[in-house]
C-alpha cells in the first residue's frame, strides 16, 4: 500500500517521523483522514487525537492540544502546540486543565475582547477533549 511521510513536531521535540498509510487528524472543521497523494493544504487543528495507520491497523494515538498540519501529496507535517501519546495522558491533569480553562473562560466572558474570549473557548474545548481522551485511554 502507498505511504506518505508523517512528521509530528511539538515545541519540545520531534515525536514521530516515518512513512504511514493514513493519518486521521482533528482538523478545526472536523476529523480528516489524510492519505498519500492529497492536494496540498494547511489546516488548523483543534484539541483531539491523531490516529496513525500502518499495515491496515491503527498503530499509534497521540493527543494534540491544537496547532497546524501542512499536507502535501508525499508528506504531512503536524506542528502541535502540545502533543502527548494517549497512553501517557493523566486523567487528573486533564481534569485540572478543564477547571482552569473554565475559570479562564468565565473571566474572559466579561472583560476580554471577542478574540480573547474565542481563544479561551478554544482552550476549554481542547481541555475537555483531553479529559475525554484520558478517560478512554
CSV table of N, CA and C in Angstrom, one decimal:
chain,number,residue,atom,x,y,z
A,1,UNK,N,0.8,-1.2,0.0
A,1,UNK,CA,0.0,0.0,0.0
A,1,UNK,C,0.9,1.3,0.0
A,2,UNK,N,0.4,2.3,-0.6
A,2,UNK,CA,1.2,3.6,-0.7
A,2,UNK,C,1.3,4.2,0.7
A,3,UNK,N,2.4,4.9,0.8
A,3,UNK,CA,2.6,5.6,2.1
A,3,UNK,C,3.0,7.1,1.9
A,4,UNK,N,2.9,7.9,2.9
A,4,UNK,CA,3.5,9.2,2.9
A,4,UNK,C,4.3,9.4,4.2
A,5,UNK,N,5.2,10.4,4.2
A,5,UNK,CA,5.9,10.7,5.4
A,5,UNK,C,5.1,11.5,6.4
A,6,UNK,N,5.0,11.1,7.6
A,6,UNK,CA,4.3,11.8,8.6
A,6,UNK,C,5.3,12.3,9.7
A,7,UNK,N,5.3,13.6,9.9
A,7,UNK,CA,6.1,14.1,11.0
A,7,UNK,C,5.2,14.9,12.0
A,8,UNK,N,5.4,14.6,13.3
A,8,UNK,CA,4.7,15.2,14.3
A,8,UNK,C,5.7,15.9,15.2
A,9,UNK,N,5.6,17.2,15.2
A,9,UNK,CA,6.5,18.1,16.0
A,9,UNK,C,5.8,18.9,17.0
A,10,UNK,N,6.3,18.8,18.3
A,10,UNK,CA,5.8,19.7,19.3
A,10,UNK,C,6.9,20.7,19.7
A,11,UNK,N,6.6,21.7,20.4
A,11,UNK,CA,7.7,22.7,20.8
A,11,UNK,C,8.9,22.0,21.5
A,12,UNK,N,8.6,20.9,22.2
A,12,UNK,CA,9.7,20.2,22.9
A,12,UNK,C,10.5,19.3,22.1
A,13,UNK,N,9.9,18.5,21.1
A,13,UNK,CA,10.7,17.5,20.4
A,13,UNK,C,9.9,17.0,19.1
A,14,UNK,N,10.6,16.3,18.3
A,14,UNK,CA,10.1,15.5,17.2
A,14,UNK,C,9.5,14.2,17.8
A,15,UNK,N,8.2,14.0,17.7
A,15,UNK,CA,7.6,12.9,18.3
A,15,UNK,C,7.4,11.7,17.4
A,16,UNK,N,7.4,12.0,16.1
A,16,UNK,CA,7.1,10.9,15.1
A,16,UNK,C,7.7,11.3,13.8
A,17,UNK,N,8.3,10.5,13.1
A,17,UNK,CA,8.8,10.7,11.7
A,17,UNK,C,9.0,9.4,11.0
A,18,UNK,N,8.0,9.0,10.2
A,18,UNK,CA,8.1,7.8,9.5
A,18,UNK,C,7.0,7.7,8.4
A,19,UNK,N,7.2,6.8,7.5
A,19,UNK,CA,6.1,6.5,6.4
A,19,UNK,C,4.9,5.9,7.1
A,20,UNK,N,3.7,6.3,6.7
A,20,UNK,CA,2.5,5.7,7.2
A,20,UNK,C,1.5,5.6,6.0
A,21,UNK,N,0.5,4.8,6.2
A,21,UNK,CA,-0.6,4.7,5.2
A,21,UNK,C,-1.6,5.8,5.3
A,22,UNK,N,-2.0,6.1,6.5
A,22,UNK,CA,-3.0,7.1,6.7
A,22,UNK,C,-2.9,7.7,8.1
A,23,UNK,N,-3.3,9.0,8.2
A,23,UNK,CA,-3.4,9.6,9.5
A,23,UNK,C,-4.7,10.3,9.6
A,24,UNK,N,-5.4,10.2,10.7
A,24,UNK,CA,-6.6,10.8,11.0
A,24,UNK,C,-6.3,12.0,11.9
A,25,UNK,N,-6.6,13.2,11.5
A,25,UNK,CA,-6.2,14.4,12.3
A,25,UNK,C,-7.4,15.1,12.7
A,26,UNK,N,-7.4,15.8,13.9
A,26,UNK,CA,-8.5,16.6,14.4
A,26,UNK,C,-8.5,18.0,13.8
A,27,UNK,N,-8.9,18.1,12.5
A,27,UNK,CA,-8.9,19.4,11.9
A,27,UNK,C,-10.0,20.3,12.6
A,28,UNK,N,-9.8,21.6,12.5
A,28,UNK,CA,-10.8,22.5,13.1
A,28,UNK,C,-12.2,22.3,12.6
A,29,UNK,N,-12.3,21.9,11.3
A,29,UNK,CA,-13.6,21.7,10.7
A,29,UNK,C,-14.2,20.3,11.0
A,30,UNK,N,-13.4,19.4,11.6
A,30,UNK,CA,-13.8,18.0,11.9
A,30,UNK,C,-12.7,17.1,11.6
A,31,UNK,N,-12.8,15.8,12.0
A,31,UNK,CA,-11.8,14.8,11.7
A,31,UNK,C,-11.6,14.7,10.2
A,32,UNK,N,-10.3,14.5,9.9
A,32,UNK,CA,-9.9,14.5,8.5
A,32,UNK,C,-8.9,13.3,8.3
A,33,UNK,N,-9.3,12.4,7.4
A,33,UNK,CA,-8.4,11.3,7.0
A,33,UNK,C,-7.4,11.8,5.9
A,34,UNK,N,-6.1,11.6,6.2
A,34,UNK,CA,-5.1,12.0,5.2
A,34,UNK,C,-4.5,10.8,4.6
A,35,UNK,N,-4.5,10.7,3.3
A,35,UNK,CA,-3.9,9.6,2.5
A,35,UNK,C,-2.8,10.1,1.6
A,36,UNK,N,-2.0,9.2,1.1
A,36,UNK,CA,-0.9,9.6,0.1
A,36,UNK,C,-1.6,10.3,-1.1
A,37,UNK,N,-0.9,11.3,-1.7
A,37,UNK,CA,-1.4,12.0,-2.9
A,37,UNK,C,-2.4,13.0,-2.7
A,38,UNK,N,-2.6,13.5,-1.5
A,38,UNK,CA,-3.7,14.5,-1.2
A,38,UNK,C,-3.2,15.8,-1.8
A,39,UNK,N,-4.2,16.7,-2.1
A,39,UNK,CA,-3.9,18.0,-2.5
A,39,UNK,C,-3.2,18.8,-1.4
A,40,UNK,N,-2.3,19.7,-1.8
A,40,UNK,CA,-1.6,20.5,-0.8
A,40,UNK,C,-2.6,21.4,-0.1
A,41,UNK,N,-2.4,21.5,1.3
A,41,UNK,CA,-3.2,22.4,2.1
A,41,UNK,C,-2.6,22.6,3.4
A,42,UNK,N,-3.0,23.6,4.1
A,42,UNK,CA,-2.7,23.8,5.5
A,42,UNK,C,-4.0,23.9,6.3
A,43,UNK,N,-4.1,23.1,7.3
A,43,UNK,CA,-5.3,23.1,8.1
A,43,UNK,C,-5.0,23.4,9.6
A,44,UNK,N,-5.9,24.1,10.2
A,44,UNK,CA,-5.8,24.3,11.7
A,44,UNK,C,-6.3,23.1,12.4
A,45,UNK,N,-5.6,22.8,13.5
A,45,UNK,CA,-6.1,21.6,14.3
A,45,UNK,C,-6.7,22.1,15.6
A,46,UNK,N,-7.7,21.4,16.1
A,46,UNK,CA,-8.3,21.6,17.4
A,46,UNK,C,-7.8,20.5,18.3
A,47,UNK,N,-8.1,20.6,19.6
A,47,UNK,CA,-7.7,19.6,20.5
A,47,UNK,C,-8.3,18.3,20.1
A,48,UNK,N,-7.5,17.2,20.1
A,48,UNK,CA,-8.1,15.9,19.7
A,48,UNK,C,-7.0,14.9,19.5
A,49,UNK,N,-7.4,13.7,19.0
A,49,UNK,CA,-6.5,12.6,18.9
A,49,UNK,C,-6.1,12.4,17.4
A,50,UNK,N,-4.8,12.3,17.2
A,50,UNK,CA,-4.2,11.9,15.9
A,50,UNK,C,-4.1,10.4,15.9
A,51,UNK,N,-4.6,9.7,14.9
A,51,UNK,CA,-4.5,8.3,14.8
A,51,UNK,C,-3.7,7.9,13.6
A,52,UNK,N,-2.7,7.1,13.8
A,52,UNK,CA,-1.8,6.7,12.7
A,52,UNK,C,-2.1,5.3,12.3
A,53,UNK,N,-2.2,5.1,11.0
A,53,UNK,CA,-2.5,3.7,10.4
A,53,UNK,C,-1.3,3.2,9.6
A,54,UNK,N,-0.9,2.0,10.0
A,54,UNK,CA,0.2,1.3,9.3
A,54,UNK,C,-0.2,-0.2,9.1
A,55,UNK,N,0.1,-0.8,8.0
A,55,UNK,CA,-0.3,-2.2,7.7
A,55,UNK,C,-1.7,-2.5,8.0
A,56,UNK,N,-2.6,-1.5,7.7
A,56,UNK,CA,-4.0,-1.7,7.8
A,56,UNK,C,-4.6,-1.6,9.3
A,57,UNK,N,-3.8,-1.2,10.2
A,57,UNK,CA,-4.2,-1.1,11.6
A,57,UNK,C,-3.7,0.2,12.2
A,58,UNK,N,-4.5,0.7,13.2
A,58,UNK,CA,-4.1,1.9,14.0
A,58,UNK,C,-2.9,1.5,14.9
A,59,UNK,N,-1.8,2.1,14.7
A,59,UNK,CA,-0.6,1.7,15.4
A,59,UNK,C,-0.2,2.7,16.5
A,60,UNK,N,-0.8,3.9,16.4
A,60,UNK,CA,-0.4,5.0,17.4
A,60,UNK,C,-1.5,6.0,17.5
A,61,UNK,N,-1.7,6.5,18.7
A,61,UNK,CA,-2.6,7.5,19.0
A,61,UNK,C,-1.9,8.6,19.9
A,62,UNK,N,-2.0,9.8,19.4
A,62,UNK,CA,-1.4,10.9,20.1
A,62,UNK,C,-2.4,12.1,20.3
A,63,UNK,N,-2.5,12.6,21.5
A,63,UNK,CA,-3.4,13.7,21.7
A,63,UNK,C,-2.6,15.1,21.5
A,64,UNK,N,-3.3,15.9,20.7
A,64,UNK,CA,-2.7,17.3,20.4
A,64,UNK,C,-3.7,18.3,21.0
A,65,UNK,N,-3.1,19.4,21.5
A,65,UNK,CA,-3.9,20.5,22.1
A,65,UNK,C,-4.3,21.5,21.0
A,66,UNK,N,-3.9,21.3,19.8
A,66,UNK,CA,-4.1,22.3,18.7
A,66,UNK,C,-2.9,22.4,17.9
A,67,UNK,N,-2.9,23.3,16.9
A,67,UNK,CA,-1.7,23.5,16.1
A,67,UNK,C,-2.2,23.6,14.6
A,68,UNK,N,-1.2,23.2,13.7
A,68,UNK,CA,-1.5,23.2,12.3
A,68,UNK,C,-0.9,21.9,11.7
A,69,UNK,N,-1.5,21.6,10.5
A,69,UNK,CA,-0.9,20.5,9.7
A,69,UNK,C,-0.7,21.0,8.3
A,70,UNK,N,0.5,20.8,7.8
A,70,UNK,CA,0.8,21.1,6.4
A,70,UNK,C,0.8,19.8,5.6
A,71,UNK,N,-0.1,19.7,4.6
A,71,UNK,CA,-0.3,18.5,3.9
A,71,UNK,C,0.2,18.7,2.4
A,72,UNK,N,1.0,17.8,2.0
A,72,UNK,CA,1.4,17.7,0.5
A,72,UNK,C,1.1,16.3,0.1
A,73,UNK,N,1.3,16.0,-1.2
A,73,UNK,CA,1.0,14.7,-1.7
A,73,UNK,C,1.9,13.6,-1.1
A,74,UNK,N,3.1,14.0,-0.7
A,74,UNK,CA,4.0,13.0,-0.1
A,74,UNK,C,4.4,13.1,1.3
A,75,UNK,N,3.9,14.2,2.0
A,75,UNK,CA,4.4,14.4,3.4
A,75,UNK,C,3.3,15.2,4.1
A,76,UNK,N,3.1,14.9,5.4
A,76,UNK,CA,2.3,15.6,6.3
A,76,UNK,C,3.1,16.0,7.5
A,77,UNK,N,3.2,17.3,7.8
A,77,UNK,CA,3.9,17.8,8.9
A,77,UNK,C,2.9,18.4,9.9
A,78,UNK,N,2.8,17.9,11.1
A,78,UNK,CA,1.9,18.4,12.1
A,78,UNK,C,2.8,19.2,13.1
A,79,UNK,N,2.4,20.5,13.2
A,79,UNK,CA,3.1,21.3,14.2
A,79,UNK,C,2.1,21.5,15.3
A,80,UNK,N,2.3,20.8,16.4
A,80,UNK,CA,1.3,20.7,17.5
A,80,UNK,C,1.8,21.7,18.6
A,81,UNK,N,0.8,22.4,19.2
A,81,UNK,CA,1.0,23.3,20.3
A,81,UNK,C,1.6,22.4,21.5
A,82,UNK,N,1.0,21.2,21.6
A,82,UNK,CA,1.4,20.3,22.6
A,82,UNK,C,0.9,18.9,22.2
A,83,UNK,N,1.7,17.9,22.4
A,83,UNK,CA,1.4,16.5,21.9
A,83,UNK,C,1.8,15.5,23.0
A,84,UNK,N,0.9,14.6,23.2
A,84,UNK,CA,1.2,13.5,24.2
A,84,UNK,C,0.6,12.2,23.7
A,85,UNK,N,1.5,11.1,23.8
A,85,UNK,CA,0.9,9.8,23.5
A,85,UNK,C,-0.3,9.5,24.4
A,86,UNK,N,-1.4,9.0,23.8
A,86,UNK,CA,-2.6,8.7,24.5
A,86,UNK,C,-2.4,8.0,25.8
A,87,UNK,N,-1.5,7.0,25.8
A,87,UNK,CA,-1.2,6.1,26.9
A,87,UNK,C,-0.6,6.9,28.1
A,88,UNK,N,0.0,8.1,27.8
A,88,UNK,CA,0.6,8.9,28.9
A,88,UNK,C,-0.3,10.0,29.4
A,89,UNK,N,-1.5,10.1,28.9
A,89,UNK,CA,-2.4,11.2,29.4
A,89,UNK,C,-2.8,10.9,30.8
A,90,UNK,N,-2.9,11.9,31.6
A,90,UNK,CA,-3.3,11.8,33.0
A,90,UNK,C,-4.7,12.3,33.2
A,91,UNK,N,-5.6,11.5,33.7
A,91,UNK,CA,-7.0,11.9,33.9
A,91,UNK,C,-7.0,13.1,34.9
A,92,UNK,N,-6.2,13.0,35.9
A,92,UNK,CA,-6.2,14.1,36.9
A,92,UNK,C,-5.7,15.4,36.3
A,93,UNK,N,-4.6,15.4,35.5
A,93,UNK,CA,-4.1,16.6,34.9
A,93,UNK,C,-5.2,17.2,33.9
A,94,UNK,N,-5.8,16.3,33.2
A,94,UNK,CA,-6.8,16.7,32.2
A,94,UNK,C,-8.0,17.4,33.0
A,95,UNK,N,-8.4,16.8,34.1
A,95,UNK,CA,-9.5,17.5,34.9
A,95,UNK,C,-9.1,18.8,35.4
A,96,UNK,N,-7.8,18.9,35.9
A,96,UNK,CA,-7.3,20.2,36.4
A,96,UNK,C,-7.3,21.2,35.2
A,97,UNK,N,-6.9,20.8,34.0
A,97,UNK,CA,-6.9,21.7,32.9
A,97,UNK,C,-8.3,22.2,32.5
A,98,UNK,N,-9.3,21.3,32.6
A,98,UNK,CA,-10.6,21.7,32.4
A,98,UNK,C,-11.1,22.8,33.4
A,99,UNK,N,-10.8,22.6,34.6
A,99,UNK,CA,-11.2,23.5,35.7
A,99,UNK,C,-10.5,24.9,35.4
A,100,UNK,N,-9.2,24.9,35.1
A,100,UNK,CA,-8.5,26.2,34.8
A,100,UNK,C,-9.1,26.8,33.6
A,101,UNK,N,-9.3,26.1,32.5
A,101,UNK,CA,-9.8,26.6,31.3
A,101,UNK,C,-11.3,27.2,31.5
A,102,UNK,N,-12.1,26.5,32.3
A,102,UNK,CA,-13.4,27.0,32.6
A,102,UNK,C,-13.3,28.4,33.4
A,103,UNK,N,-12.4,28.4,34.3
A,103,UNK,CA,-12.2,29.7,35.1
A,103,UNK,C,-11.7,30.8,34.2
A,104,UNK,N,-10.8,30.5,33.3
A,104,UNK,CA,-10.2,31.5,32.4
A,104,UNK,C,-11.3,32.0,31.4
A,105,UNK,N,-12.2,31.0,30.9
A,105,UNK,CA,-13.2,31.4,30.0
A,105,UNK,C,-14.3,32.3,30.8
A,106,UNK,N,-14.6,31.9,32.0
A,106,UNK,CA,-15.6,32.7,32.7
A,106,UNK,C,-15.0,34.1,33.0
A,107,UNK,N,-13.7,34.2,33.3
A,107,UNK,CA,-13.1,35.6,33.5
A,107,UNK,C,-13.1,36.4,32.2
A,108,UNK,N,-12.9,35.7,31.0
A,108,UNK,CA,-12.8,36.4,29.8
A,108,UNK,C,-14.2,36.8,29.3
A,109,UNK,N,-15.2,36.1,29.7
A,109,UNK,CA,-16.6,36.3,29.2
A,109,UNK,C,-17.0,37.8,29.5
A,110,UNK,N,-16.5,38.4,30.5
A,110,UNK,CA,-17.0,39.8,30.8
A,110,UNK,C,-15.9,40.8,30.4
A,111,UNK,N,-14.7,40.5,30.5
A,111,UNK,CA,-13.6,41.6,30.4
A,111,UNK,C,-12.8,41.6,29.1
A,112,UNK,N,-12.9,40.5,28.4
A,112,UNK,CA,-11.9,40.3,27.3
A,112,UNK,C,-12.5,40.8,25.9
A,113,UNK,N,-11.7,40.9,24.9
A,113,UNK,CA,-12.1,41.2,23.6
A,113,UNK,C,-12.7,39.9,23.0
A,114,UNK,N,-13.5,40.0,21.9
A,114,UNK,CA,-14.1,38.8,21.3
A,114,UNK,C,-13.0,37.7,20.9
A,115,UNK,N,-11.8,38.2,20.5
A,115,UNK,CA,-10.7,37.3,20.1
A,115,UNK,C,-10.2,36.5,21.3
A,116,UNK,N,-10.1,37.3,22.5
A,116,UNK,CA,-9.6,36.6,23.7
A,116,UNK,C,-10.6,35.6,24.2
A,117,UNK,N,-11.9,36.0,24.1
A,117,UNK,CA,-13.0,35.0,24.5
A,117,UNK,C,-12.9,33.8,23.6
A,118,UNK,N,-12.8,34.0,22.3
A,118,UNK,CA,-12.7,32.8,21.4
A,118,UNK,C,-11.5,31.9,21.7
A,119,UNK,N,-10.3,32.5,22.0
A,119,UNK,CA,-9.1,31.8,22.4
A,119,UNK,C,-9.4,31.0,23.7
A,120,UNK,N,-10.0,31.6,24.6
A,120,UNK,CA,-10.3,31.0,25.9
A,120,UNK,C,-11.3,29.8,25.7
A,121,UNK,N,-12.3,30.0,24.8
A,121,UNK,CA,-13.2,28.9,24.5
A,121,UNK,C,-12.4,27.7,23.8
A,122,UNK,N,-11.5,28.0,22.9
A,122,UNK,CA,-10.8,27.0,22.2
A,122,UNK,C,-9.9,26.2,23.2
A,123,UNK,N,-9.3,26.9,24.2
A,123,UNK,CA,-8.6,26.2,25.2
A,123,UNK,C,-9.5,25.3,26.1
A,124,UNK,N,-10.7,25.8,26.4
A,124,UNK,CA,-11.6,25.0,27.2
A,124,UNK,C,-12.0,23.7,26.4
A,125,UNK,N,-12.4,23.9,25.1
A,125,UNK,CA,-12.8,22.8,24.3
A,125,UNK,C,-11.7,21.7,24.2
A,126,UNK,N,-10.4,22.2,24.0
A,126,UNK,CA,-9.3,21.3,23.9
A,126,UNK,C,-9.1,20.6,25.2
A,127,UNK,N,-9.2,21.3,26.3
A,127,UNK,CA,-9.1,20.6,27.6
A,127,UNK,C,-10.1,19.5,27.8
A,128,UNK,N,-11.4,19.8,27.4
A,128,UNK,CA,-12.4,18.8,27.5
A,128,UNK,C,-12.1,17.6,26.7
A,129,UNK,N,-11.6,17.8,25.4
A,129,UNK,CA,-11.2,16.7,24.6
A,129,UNK,C,-10.1,15.9,25.2
A,130,UNK,N,-9.2,16.6,25.9
A,130,UNK,CA,-8.1,15.9,26.6
A,130,UNK,C,-8.7,15.0,27.7
A,131,UNK,N,-9.6,15.5,28.4
A,131,UNK,CA,-10.2,14.8,29.5
A,131,UNK,C,-10.9,13.5,29.0
A,132,UNK,N,-11.7,13.7,27.9
A,132,UNK,CA,-12.4,12.5,27.3
A,132,UNK,C,-11.4,11.5,26.8
A,133,UNK,N,-10.3,12.0,26.2
A,133,UNK,CA,-9.3,11.0,25.6
A,133,UNK,C,-8.6,10.3,26.8
A,134,UNK,N,-8.3,11.0,27.9
A,134,UNK,CA,-7.7,10.4,29.1
A,134,UNK,C,-8.6,9.3,29.7
A,135,UNK,N,-9.9,9.6,29.7
A,135,UNK,CA,-10.8,8.6,30.3
A,135,UNK,C,-11.0,7.4,29.4
A,136,UNK,N,-10.8,7.6,28.0
A,136,UNK,CA,-11.0,6.5,27.1
A,136,UNK,C,-9.7,5.6,27.0
A,137,UNK,N,-8.6,6.2,27.3
A,137,UNK,CA,-7.3,5.5,27.2
A,137,UNK,C,-7.1,4.4,28.1
